[in-house]
Amino acid sequence: MRIVRLDENVKTDILSSLLKRDPNHYGQYADTVQSIVDAVKERGNEALFAYTREFDHATITEETVRVTEEEIAEARKQVDENLLSVMQRSLENIRSYHEKQKRNSWFDAKPNGTILGQKMTALASVGVYVPGGKAAYPSSVLMNIVPAQVAGVERIIMVTPPGKDGKVNPVTLTAACLAGATEVYKVGGAQAIAALAFGTESIPKVDKIVGPGNIFVALAKKAVYGHVSIDSIAGPSEILVIADETANPRYVAADLLSQAEHDELASAILVTTSEELAKAVSEEAEAFVKVLSRREILEKSLENYGYILVANSLEEAIDTANAIASEHLEIVTRNPFEVMTKIRNAGAIFIGEYSSEPLGDYFAGPNHVLPTNGTAKFFSPLNVDDFMKKSSIIYYSKEALQKVHQDIIAFAKAEQLTAHANSIQVRFEDEQQTGK
């Protein structure tokens, strides 16, 4: 990995380079995605099944598009019992963590005749997109479905691309069953996002779409936003490690590569105060790359977006981490909890040398759907609130409104909204006529 002495120019250049990976910069695909979305919106199942034949090389019909109970039972038999046990334990951790996030409605009644409050209501239906094909991502299934289930969403609809045989990966399907999906459909890509957003003869329209996917899925979510809600327009994966001379270089190198292997656009950055550690991590990373299975992806990822930055101080390292606002942030320093208190921008923060990033991906419980491309400055991890909406509650008795009605009328007239003022005034016109 390249080693660079950190300064303001280097920081600016790296931020600029990282932002180029944003899905919004891939406009050459936007027209193609929009045509797919429009076709599914207009022609429903006909277009949906045609795109499935074209892109997934699978023949799906109205009779076969929805996964049956028999298919779920068959899939579960194919899953290794040890993996099934691991998924169940992971599920318990994820559910336990997200149950602590759930908020209740509240009401504040006062003696003056007013009641103010906030009513929390789960979304009625949610669509969960899960990548498919040859790969299986049961962790993504659990992370997207469980918080929706904890929130109380009644209809959780999962979509995932089928294999050429028209079947869903058995591990993916089993995870969906464990997590609480109410329906699973064998469709993927931009066409699946469009189906969830607008509905077809077979797939119902949902209120919100969540879940990871390739650039076509990301752009499709962007195209349908407003017709439905979405979680985010996710970019490539990223990790940043803050480390000092006390860190184990072998551990740090392994953690950096854990994200670099996702794809060629993934970023892996170490910010350290120790030149000795920087050199050692670079050597360890090079040795790991030679023996890991995704060598070609790792090499390209590190070449494009891999950095070891040597900072002049720990404060400079922290400032750099806050500027980059990484999806995953590991802190491996002498006093990691103290450093954590100074971090403002990060999707997930991993503290200490035994809290490596894959712990969060698979098992600890916090959600691994995290803000990317610097959006951790204003976005949060996927959570229970994402599957709920809030309604304001307002009640005033006649006596309570009477005390403030002239204030409201004055405010409305100041904005030249006389109908607003009249709406309040008519409630007291009898009293005004009688002089009360």
CSV table of C-alpha atoms in Angstrom, one decimal:
chain,number,residue,atom,x,y,z
A,1,MET,CA,0.0,0.0,0.0
A,2,ARG,CA,1.2,3.5,-0.7
A,3,ILE,CA,2.4,5.6,2.2
A,4,VAL,CA,1.8,9.3,2.1
A,5,ARG,CA,2.7,12.1,4.6
A,6,LEU,CA,-0.6,13.8,5.5
A,7,ASP,CA,-1.2,17.5,4.9
A,8,GLU,CA,-4.1,19.6,3.8
A,9,ASN,CA,-3.5,19.1,0.1
A,10,VAL,CA,-3.3,15.3,0.5
A,11,LYS,CA,-6.5,15.4,2.4
A,12,THR,CA,-8.3,17.5,-0.2
A,13,ASP,CA,-7.1,15.2,-3.0
A,14,ILE,CA,-8.2,12.0,-1.3
A,15,LEU,CA,-11.6,13.5,-0.5
A,16,SER,CA,-12.0,14.5,-4.1
A,17,SER,CA,-11.0,11.0,-5.3
A,18,LEU,CA,-13.3,9.2,-2.9
A,19,LEU,CA,-16.3,11.3,-3.9
A,20,LYS,CA,-15.9,10.3,-7.5
A,21,ARG,CA,-17.2,6.8,-6.5
A,22,ASP,CA,-20.6,8.2,-5.7
A,23,PRO,CA,-23.4,6.5,-7.8
A,24,ASN,CA,-24.6,10.0,-8.8
A,25,HIS,CA,-21.4,10.2,-11.0
A,26,TYR,CA,-22.5,7.3,-13.2
A,27,GLY,CA,-24.9,9.2,-15.3
A,28,GLN,CA,-24.1,7.0,-18.4
A,29,TYR,CA,-26.4,4.4,-16.9
A,30,ALA,CA,-29.2,6.7,-15.8
A,31,ASP,CA,-31.1,6.7,-19.1
A,32,THR,CA,-31.0,2.9,-19.3
A,33,VAL,CA,-32.3,2.6,-15.7
A,34,GLN,CA,-35.0,5.2,-16.4
A,35,SER,CA,-36.2,3.2,-19.4
A,36,ILE,CA,-36.5,0.0,-17.4
A,37,VAL,CA,-38.3,1.8,-14.6
A,38,ASP,CA,-40.8,3.4,-17.1
A,39,ALA,CA,-41.4,0.1,-18.9
A,40,VAL,CA,-42.3,-1.7,-15.6
A,41,LYS,CA,-44.5,1.2,-14.5
A,42,GLU,CA,-46.4,1.1,-17.8
A,43,ARG,CA,-46.5,-2.6,-18.7
A,44,GLY,CA,-46.2,-4.3,-15.3
A,45,ASN,CA,-45.5,-8.0,-15.3
A,46,GLU,CA,-44.9,-8.2,-19.0
A,47,ALA,CA,-41.9,-5.9,-18.8
A,48,LEU,CA,-40.8,-7.4,-15.4
A,49,PHE,CA,-40.6,-10.9,-16.8
A,50,ALA,CA,-39.0,-9.8,-20.0
A,51,TYR,CA,-36.2,-8.1,-18.2
A,52,THR,CA,-35.8,-11.2,-16.0
A,53,ARG,CA,-35.3,-13.3,-19.1
A,54,GLU,CA,-32.9,-10.8,-20.6
A,55,PHE,CA,-30.7,-10.1,-17.5
A,56,ASP,CA,-31.0,-13.1,-15.3
A,57,HIS,CA,-31.6,-15.7,-18.0
A,58,ALA,CA,-34.5,-17.1,-16.0
A,59,THR,CA,-38.1,-17.7,-17.2
A,60,ILE,CA,-40.5,-16.4,-14.5
A,61,THR,CA,-44.3,-16.3,-14.8
A,62,GLU,CA,-47.2,-15.1,-12.7
A,63,GLU,CA,-47.5,-18.6,-11.4
A,64,THR,CA,-43.8,-18.9,-10.4
A,65,VAL,CA,-42.7,-15.4,-9.4
A,66,ARG,CA,-43.7,-15.7,-5.8
A,67,VAL,CA,-41.7,-18.2,-3.7
A,68,THR,CA,-43.9,-20.9,-2.2
A,69,GLU,CA,-43.9,-22.5,1.2
A,70,GLU,CA,-42.7,-25.7,-0.5
A,71,GLU,CA,-39.7,-23.9,-1.9
A,72,ILE,CA,-38.9,-22.4,1.5
A,73,ALA,CA,-39.0,-25.8,3.1
A,74,GLU,CA,-36.8,-27.3,0.4
A,75,ALA,CA,-34.3,-24.5,0.7
A,76,ARG,CA,-34.1,-24.9,4.5
A,77,LYS,CA,-33.1,-28.6,4.0
A,78,GLN,CA,-30.2,-27.5,1.9
A,79,VAL,CA,-28.6,-25.2,4.4
A,80,ASP,CA,-25.8,-26.5,6.6
A,81,GLU,CA,-27.0,-27.0,10.1
A,82,ASN,CA,-24.0,-25.1,11.5
A,83,LEU,CA,-24.6,-22.1,9.3
A,84,LEU,CA,-28.3,-22.2,10.2
A,85,SER,CA,-27.3,-22.1,13.9
A,86,VAL,CA,-24.9,-19.2,13.3
A,87,MET,CA,-27.6,-17.3,11.5
A,88,GLN,CA,-30.0,-17.8,14.3
A,89,ARG,CA,-27.5,-16.5,16.9
A,90,SER,CA,-26.7,-13.5,14.7
A,91,LEU,CA,-30.5,-12.9,14.3
A,92,GLU,CA,-30.9,-12.8,18.1
A,93,ASN,CA,-28.1,-10.3,18.5
A,94,ILE,CA,-29.5,-8.0,15.7
A,95,ARG,CA,-33.1,-8.2,17.1
A,96,SER,CA,-31.9,-7.5,20.7
A,97,TYR,CA,-29.9,-4.4,19.6
A,98,HIS,CA,-32.7,-3.0,17.4
A,99,GLU,CA,-35.4,-3.6,20.1
A,100,LYS,CA,-33.6,-1.0,22.2
A,101,GLN,CA,-34.1,1.5,19.4
A,102,LYS,CA,-37.9,1.4,19.4
A,103,ARG,CA,-39.6,4.5,20.6
A,104,ASN,CA,-43.1,4.9,21.9
A,105,SER,CA,-45.8,7.5,21.2
A,106,TRP,CA,-45.9,10.3,23.8
A,107,PHE,CA,-48.6,12.8,24.9
A,108,ASP,CA,-48.2,15.9,27.1
A,109,ALA,CA,-51.5,17.0,28.7
A,110,LYS,CA,-51.4,20.3,30.6
A,111,PRO,CA,-53.9,21.9,33.0
A,112,ASN,CA,-54.5,24.7,30.5
A,113,GLY,CA,-56.6,22.5,28.3
A,114,THR,CA,-53.9,21.5,25.7
A,115,ILE,CA,-52.6,18.1,24.7
A,116,LEU,CA,-49.5,17.9,22.5
A,117,GLY,CA,-47.9,14.7,21.4
A,118,GLN,CA,-46.3,12.5,18.8
A,119,LYS,CA,-47.8,9.3,17.5
A,120,MET,CA,-45.4,6.6,16.3
A,121,THR,CA,-46.8,4.4,13.5
A,122,ALA,CA,-45.0,1.6,11.6
A,123,LEU,CA,-45.0,1.7,7.9
A,124,ALA,CA,-47.6,-0.6,6.4
A,125,SER,CA,-45.3,-2.2,3.8
A,126,VAL,CA,-41.6,-2.3,3.0
A,127,GLY,CA,-39.7,-3.8,0.1
A,128,VAL,CA,-36.3,-5.3,0.8
A,129,TYR,CA,-33.9,-5.8,-2.1
A,130,VAL,CA,-31.3,-8.5,-1.7
A,131,PRO,CA,-28.6,-9.2,-4.4
A,132,GLY,CA,-28.7,-12.7,-5.8
A,133,GLY,CA,-27.4,-14.8,-8.6
A,134,LYS,CA,-24.4,-17.0,-7.7
A,135,ALA,CA,-23.7,-15.1,-4.4
A,136,ALA,CA,-25.6,-15.3,-1.2
A,137,TYR,CA,-25.8,-12.5,1.4
A,138,PRO,CA,-27.8,-13.8,4.3
A,139,SER,CA,-26.3,-11.1,6.6
A,140,SER,CA,-27.9,-8.4,4.4
A,141,VAL,CA,-31.2,-10.2,4.6
A,142,LEU,CA,-31.1,-10.2,8.4
A,143,MET,CA,-29.9,-6.6,8.7
A,144,ASN,CA,-32.7,-5.2,6.4
A,145,ILE,CA,-35.6,-7.3,7.6
A,146,VAL,CA,-35.1,-7.5,11.3
A,147,PRO,CA,-35.4,-3.7,12.1
A,148,ALA,CA,-38.6,-3.6,9.9
A,149,GLN,CA,-40.0,-6.5,11.8
A,150,VAL,CA,-39.1,-5.0,15.2
A,151,ALA,CA,-40.7,-1.7,14.1
A,152,GLY,CA,-44.0,-3.6,13.5
A,153,VAL,CA,-44.2,-3.4,9.7
A,154,GLU,CA,-47.0,-5.8,8.7
A,155,ARG,CA,-45.9,-6.6,5.2
A,156,ILE,CA,-42.2,-7.1,4.5
A,157,ILE,CA,-41.7,-8.0,0.8
A,158,MET,CA,-38.3,-9.3,-0.3
A,159,VAL,CA,-37.1,-9.4,-3.9
A,160,THR,CA,-34.0,-11.1,-5.1
A,161,PRO,CA,-32.8,-12.2,-8.6
A,162,PRO,CA,-33.3,-15.9,-9.4
A,163,GLY,CA,-30.7,-18.2,-10.7
A,164,LYS,CA,-31.0,-19.6,-14.3
A,165,ASP,CA,-33.1,-22.4,-12.8
A,166,GLY,CA,-35.7,-19.9,-11.6
A,167,LYS,CA,-34.9,-20.6,-8.0
A,168,VAL,CA,-33.7,-18.4,-5.1
A,169,ASN,CA,-30.4,-19.2,-3.4
A,170,PRO,CA,-31.4,-21.5,-0.5
A,171,VAL,CA,-29.3,-19.7,2.1
A,172,THR,CA,-30.8,-16.3,1.1
A,173,LEU,CA,-34.3,-17.8,1.3
A,174,THR,CA,-33.8,-19.4,4.6
A,175,ALA,CA,-32.5,-16.2,6.1
A,176,ALA,CA,-35.6,-14.4,4.8
A,177,CYS,CA,-37.8,-16.9,6.5
A,178,LEU,CA,-35.9,-16.7,9.8
A,179,ALA,CA,-36.0,-12.9,9.8
A,180,GLY,CA,-39.7,-12.6,9.1
A,181,ALA,CA,-40.2,-11.7,5.4
A,182,THR,CA,-43.9,-12.1,4.6
A,183,GLU,CA,-43.4,-12.6,0.9
A,184,VAL,CA,-40.4,-13.3,-1.4
A,185,TYR,CA,-40.4,-12.7,-5.2
A,186,LYS,CA,-37.9,-13.9,-7.8
A,187,VAL,CA,-37.0,-10.6,-9.5
A,188,GLY,CA,-33.9,-8.4,-9.3
A,189,GLY,CA,-32.2,-5.4,-10.8
A,190,ALA,CA,-33.7,-2.0,-11.6
A,191,GLN,CA,-36.9,-3.8,-12.7
A,192,ALA,CA,-37.5,-5.2,-9.2
A,193,ILE,CA,-37.1,-1.7,-7.7
A,194,ALA,CA,-39.7,-0.4,-10.2
A,195,ALA,CA,-42.1,-3.2,-9.4
A,196,LEU,CA,-41.9,-2.4,-5.7
A,197,ALA,CA,-42.3,1.3,-6.3
A,198,PHE,CA,-45.3,1.2,-8.6
A,199,GLY,CA,-46.7,-2.3,-8.2
A,200,THR,CA,-47.5,-4.9,-10.9
A,201,GLU,CA,-50.1,-7.6,-11.3
A,202,SER,CA,-48.1,-9.9,-9.1
A,203,ILE,CA,-46.0,-7.6,-6.8
A,204,PRO,CA,-47.7,-5.0,-4.6
A,205,LYS,CA,-46.6,-1.4,-4.3
A,206,VAL,CA,-44.7,-0.7,-1.0
A,207,ASP,CA,-44.2,2.4,1.1
A,208,LYS,CA,-40.4,2.2,1.3
A,209,ILE,CA,-37.5,0.3,-0.4
A,210,VAL,CA,-34.3,-0.7,1.4
A,211,GLY,CA,-31.4,-2.9,0.7
A,212,PRO,CA,-28.0,-3.0,-1.2
A,213,GLY,CA,-27.5,-3.5,-4.9
A,214,ASN,CA,-25.3,-2.7,-7.9
A,215,ILE,CA,-25.2,0.6,-9.7
A,216,PHE,CA,-28.4,-0.2,-11.6
A,217,VAL,CA,-30.3,-0.9,-8.4
A,218,ALA,CA,-28.9,2.3,-6.8
A,219,LEU,CA,-29.9,4.5,-9.7
A,220,ALA,CA,-33.3,2.8,-9.8
A,221,LYS,CA,-33.9,3.7,-6.2
A,222,LYS,CA,-32.9,7.2,-7.0
A,223,ALA,CA,-35.4,7.3,-9.9
A,224,VAL,CA,-38.3,6.1,-7.9
A,225,TYR,CA,-37.6,8.3,-4.8
A,226,GLY,CA,-40.7,10.4,-4.1
A,227,HIS,CA,-43.1,7.7,-5.3
A,228,VAL,CA,-41.8,5.7,-2.4
A,229,SER,CA,-39.2,6.3,0.4
A,230,ILE,CA,-35.8,4.7,0.2
A,231,ASP,CA,-33.0,4.1,2.7
A,232,SER,CA,-30.1,5.7,0.7
A,233,ILE,CA,-28.2,5.7,-2.5
A,234,ALA,CA,-25.4,3.5,-1.3
A,235,GLY,CA,-21.8,3.8,-2.6
A,236,PRO,CA,-18.9,1.4,-2.5
A,237,SER,CA,-17.7,0.0,0.8
A,238,GLU,CA,-15.1,1.8,2.8
A,239,ILE,CA,-13.0,1.5,6.0
A,240,LEU,CA,-10.8,3.9,7.8
A,241,VAL,CA,-8.5,2.9,10.7
A,242,ILE,CA,-7.0,5.3,13.2
A,243,ALA,CA,-3.9,3.7,14.8
A,244,ASP,CA,-0.9,4.7,16.8
A,245,GLU,CA,2.4,2.8,17.6
A,246,THR,CA,0.5,0.4,19.9
A,247,ALA,CA,-1.5,-1.2,17.1
A,248,ASN,CA,-0.8,-4.7,15.8
A,249,PRO,CA,0.2,-4.1,12.1
A,250,ARG,CA,-1.0,-7.6,11.1
A,251,TYR,CA,-4.5,-7.0,12.5
A,252,VAL,CA,-4.7,-3.6,10.9
A,253,ALA,CA,-3.7,-4.9,7.5
A,254,ALA,CA,-6.2,-7.7,7.7
A,255,ASP,CA,-9.0,-5.3,8.6
A,256,LEU,CA,-8.2,-2.9,5.8
A,257,LEU,CA,-8.3,-5.8,3.3
A,258,SER,CA,-11.7,-7.0,4.7
A,259,GLN,CA,-13.3,-4.1,3.0
A,260,ALA,CA,-11.0,-3.8,0.0
A,261,GLU,CA,-12.1,-7.2,-1.2
A,262,HIS,CA,-15.7,-6.0,-1.8
A,263,ASP,CA,-15.0,-4.4,-5.2
A,264,GLU,CA,-12.5,-2.4,-7.1
A,265,LEU,CA,-14.1,0.9,-5.9
A,266,ALA,CA,-13.9,0.0,-2.2
A,267,SER,CA,-11.6,2.2,-0.2
A,268,ALA,CA,-9.3,1.2,2.6
A,269,ILE,CA,-7.4,4.0,4.5
A,270,LEU,CA,-5.1,3.9,7.5
A,271,VAL,CA,-4.3,7.1,9.3
A,272,THR,CA,-1.5,6.7,11.8
A,273,THR,CA,0.9,8.7,13.8
A,274,SER,CA,3.7,6.0,13.5
A,275,GLU,CA,5.9,5.7,10.4
A,276,GLU,CA,7.1,2.4,11.7
A,277,LEU,CA,3.5,1.1,11.8
A,278,ALA,CA,2.8,2.5,8.4
A,279,LYS,CA,5.7,0.5,6.9
A,280,ALA,CA,4.7,-2.7,8.8
A,281,VAL,CA,1.1,-2.5,7.7
A,282,SER,CA,2.1,-2.0,4.1
A,283,GLU,CA,4.3,-5.1,4.2
A,284,GLU,CA,1.6,-7.2,5.9
A,285,ALA,CA,-1.0,-6.1,3.4
A,286,GLU,CA,1.2,-7.1,0.5
A,287,ALA,CA,1.7,-10.5,2.0
A,288,PHE,CA,-2.0,-11.1,2.6
A,289,VAL,CA,-3.0,-10.0,-0.9
A,290,LYS,CA,-0.8,-12.8,-2.4
A,291,VAL,CA,-2.7,-15.5,-0.6
A,292,LEU,CA,-6.3,-14.3,-0.4
A,293,SER,CA,-8.8,-15.5,-2.9
A,294,ARG,CA,-9.9,-12.1,-4.3
A,295,ARG,CA,-6.4,-11.0,-5.1
A,296,GLU,CA,-7.3,-9.2,-8.4
A,297,ILE,CA,-10.0,-7.1,-6.7
A,298,LEU,CA,-7.8,-6.4,-3.7
A,299,GLU,CA,-4.9,-5.2,-5.9
A,300,LYS,CA,-7.1,-2.8,-7.9
A,301,SER,CA,-9.0,-1.5,-4.9
A,302,LEU,CA,-5.7,-0.7,-3.1
A,303,GLU,CA,-4.2,0.8,-6.2
A,304,ASN,CA,-7.2,3.1,-6.7
A,305,TYR,CA,-8.4,3.9,-3.2
A,306,GLY,CA,-5.9,2.4,-0.7
A,307,TYR,CA,-3.9,4.8,1.4
A,308,ILE,CA,-1.6,4.8,4.5
A,309,LEU,CA,-1.5,8.4,5.7
A,310,VAL,CA,1.1,9.4,8.3
A,311,ALA,CA,-0.2,12.2,10.5
A,312,ASN,CA,1.8,14.6,12.6
A,313,SER,CA,-0.5,14.1,15.6
A,314,LEU,CA,-3.4,12.1,16.8
A,315,GLU,CA,-5.5,15.2,16.6
A,316,GLU,CA,-4.7,15.5,12.9
A,317,ALA,CA,-5.6,11.9,12.4
A,318,ILE,CA,-9.0,12.5,14.1
A,319,ASP,CA,-9.7,15.6,12.0
A,320,THR,CA,-8.9,13.6,8.8
A,321,ALA,CA,-11.3,10.8,9.9
A,322,ASN,CA,-14.0,13.4,10.6
A,323,ALA,CA,-13.4,15.0,7.1
A,324,ILE,CA,-13.6,11.6,5.3
A,325,ALA,CA,-16.6,10.4,7.4
A,326,SER,CA,-16.0,6.8,6.6
A,327,GLU,CA,-18.7,4.0,6.5
A,328,HIS,CA,-16.6,1.9,9.0
A,329,LEU,CA,-14.1,3.4,11.4
A,330,GLU,CA,-11.7,1.4,13.6
A,331,ILE,CA,-9.9,3.0,16.5
A,332,VAL,CA,-6.7,1.1,17.5
A,333,THR,CA,-4.9,3.4,19.8
A,334,ARG,CA,-3.6,3.5,23.4
A,335,ASN,CA,-6.8,5.2,24.6
A,336,PRO,CA,-9.4,4.3,22.0
A,337,PHE,CA,-12.4,5.3,24.0
A,338,GLU,CA,-11.0,8.8,24.4
A,339,VAL,CA,-10.5,9.0,20.7
A,340,MET,CA,-14.1,7.8,20.1
A,341,THR,CA,-15.5,10.8,22.0
A,342,LYS,CA,-13.8,13.1,19.4
A,343,ILE,CA,-15.3,11.3,16.4
A,344,ARG,CA,-18.2,13.2,14.9
A,345,ASN,CA,-18.6,11.5,11.5
A,346,ALA,CA,-18.6,7.7,11.0
A,347,GLY,CA,-21.2,5.1,10.1
A,348,ALA,CA,-20.0,2.5,12.7
A,349,ILE,CA,-17.2,2.9,15.2
A,350,PHE,CA,-15.2,-0.2,16.2
A,351,ILE,CA,-13.1,0.3,19.3
A,352,GLY,CA,-10.0,-1.7,20.2
A,353,GLU,CA,-8.0,-4.4,18.4
A,354,TYR,CA,-10.5,-7.2,18.9
A,355,SER,CA,-13.5,-5.2,17.5
A,356,SER,CA,-12.7,-5.8,13.8
A,357,GLU,CA,-15.1,-4.7,11.1
A,358,PRO,CA,-16.5,-8.1,10.2
A,359,LEU,CA,-17.8,-8.4,13.7
A,360,GLY,CA,-20.3,-5.7,12.8
A,361,ASP,CA,-21.0,-7.1,9.3
A,362,TYR,CA,-22.2,-10.4,10.7
A,363,PHE,CA,-22.8,-10.8,14.3
A,364,ALA,CA,-22.6,-8.1,17.0
A,365,GLY,CA,-26.1,-6.7,16.4
A,366,PRO,CA,-25.7,-3.1,15.2
A,367,ASN,CA,-26.9,-2.6,11.6
A,368,HIS,CA,-24.3,-3.0,8.8
A,369,VAL,CA,-26.3,-0.9,6.4
A,370,LEU,CA,-24.3,2.3,6.8
A,371,PRO,CA,-23.9,5.7,5.2
A,372,THR,CA,-21.1,5.9,2.6
A,373,ASN,CA,-19.3,8.5,0.5
A,374,GLY,CA,-19.1,11.1,3.3
A,375,THR,CA,-22.8,10.9,4.1
A,376,ALA,CA,-22.1,9.9,7.6
A,377,LYS,CA,-21.8,13.6,8.2
A,378,PHE,CA,-25.7,13.7,8.1
A,379,PHE,CA,-27.0,10.1,7.8
A,380,SER,CA,-27.2,7.3,10.3
A,381,PRO,CA,-27.1,3.5,10.0
A,382,LEU,CA,-30.3,1.7,9.1
A,383,ASN,CA,-32.5,1.5,12.2
A,384,VAL,CA,-36.0,1.0,13.6
A,385,ASP,CA,-36.9,4.6,13.0
A,386,ASP,CA,-36.4,4.1,9.3
A,387,PHE,CA,-39.5,1.9,9.3
A,388,MET,CA,-41.7,4.2,11.3
A,389,LYS,CA,-43.3,7.5,10.8
A,390,LYS,CA,-44.3,10.2,13.2
A,391,SER,CA,-47.6,12.1,13.4
A,392,SER,CA,-47.9,15.3,15.5
A,393,ILE,CA,-50.9,15.4,17.9
A,394,ILE,CA,-52.5,18.7,18.8
A,395,TYR,CA,-55.6,19.3,21.0
A,396,TYR,CA,-56.8,22.6,22.4
A,397,SER,CA,-59.9,23.1,24.4
A,398,LYS,CA,-62.1,26.2,23.6
A,399,GLU,CA,-60.7,27.9,26.7
A,400,ALA,CA,-57.1,27.2,25.7
A,401,LEU,CA,-57.6,28.5,22.1
A,402,GLN,CA,-59.4,31.6,23.4
A,403,LYS,CA,-56.3,32.7,25.3
A,404,VAL,CA,-54.1,32.6,22.2
A,405,HIS,CA,-56.5,33.2,19.3
A,406,GLN,CA,-55.6,36.8,18.8
A,407,ASP,CA,-51.9,35.9,18.6
A,408,ILE,CA,-52.7,33.4,15.8
A,409,ILE,CA,-54.8,35.9,13.9
A,410,ALA,CA,-52.1,38.5,14.1
A,411,PHE,CA,-49.5,36.1,12.8
A,412,ALA,CA,-51.8,35.0,9.9
A,413,LYS,CA,-52.6,38.5,8.9
A,414,ALA,CA,-48.9,39.4,8.9
A,415,GLU,CA,-48.4,36.7,6.2
A,416,GLN,CA,-51.5,38.0,4.4
A,417,LEU,CA,-53.3,34.7,4.8
A,418,THR,CA,-56.7,35.9,5.7
A,419,ALA,CA,-58.4,32.5,5.4
A,420,HIS,CA,-56.0,31.2,8.1
A,421,ALA,CA,-57.0,34.1,10.3
A,422,ASN,CA,-60.7,33.6,9.5
A,423,SER,CA,-60.5,29.9,10.5
A,424,ILE,CA,-59.6,31.0,14.0
A,425,GLN,CA,-61.8,34.1,14.2
A,426,VAL,CA,-65.1,32.4,13.3
A,427,ARG,CA,-64.8,30.3,16.5
A,428,PHE,CA,-65.2,33.4,18.6
A,429,GLU,CA,-67.4,35.7,16.4
A,430,ASP,CA,-70.4,35.2,18.7
A,431,GLU,CA,-68.5,36.4,21.7
A,432,GLN,CA,-67.1,39.4,19.7
A,433,GLN,CA,-70.7,40.4,18.7
A,434,THR,CA,-71.9,40.2,22.3
A,435,GLY,CA,-68.9,42.1,23.5
A,436,LYS,CA,-67.7,39.3,25.7
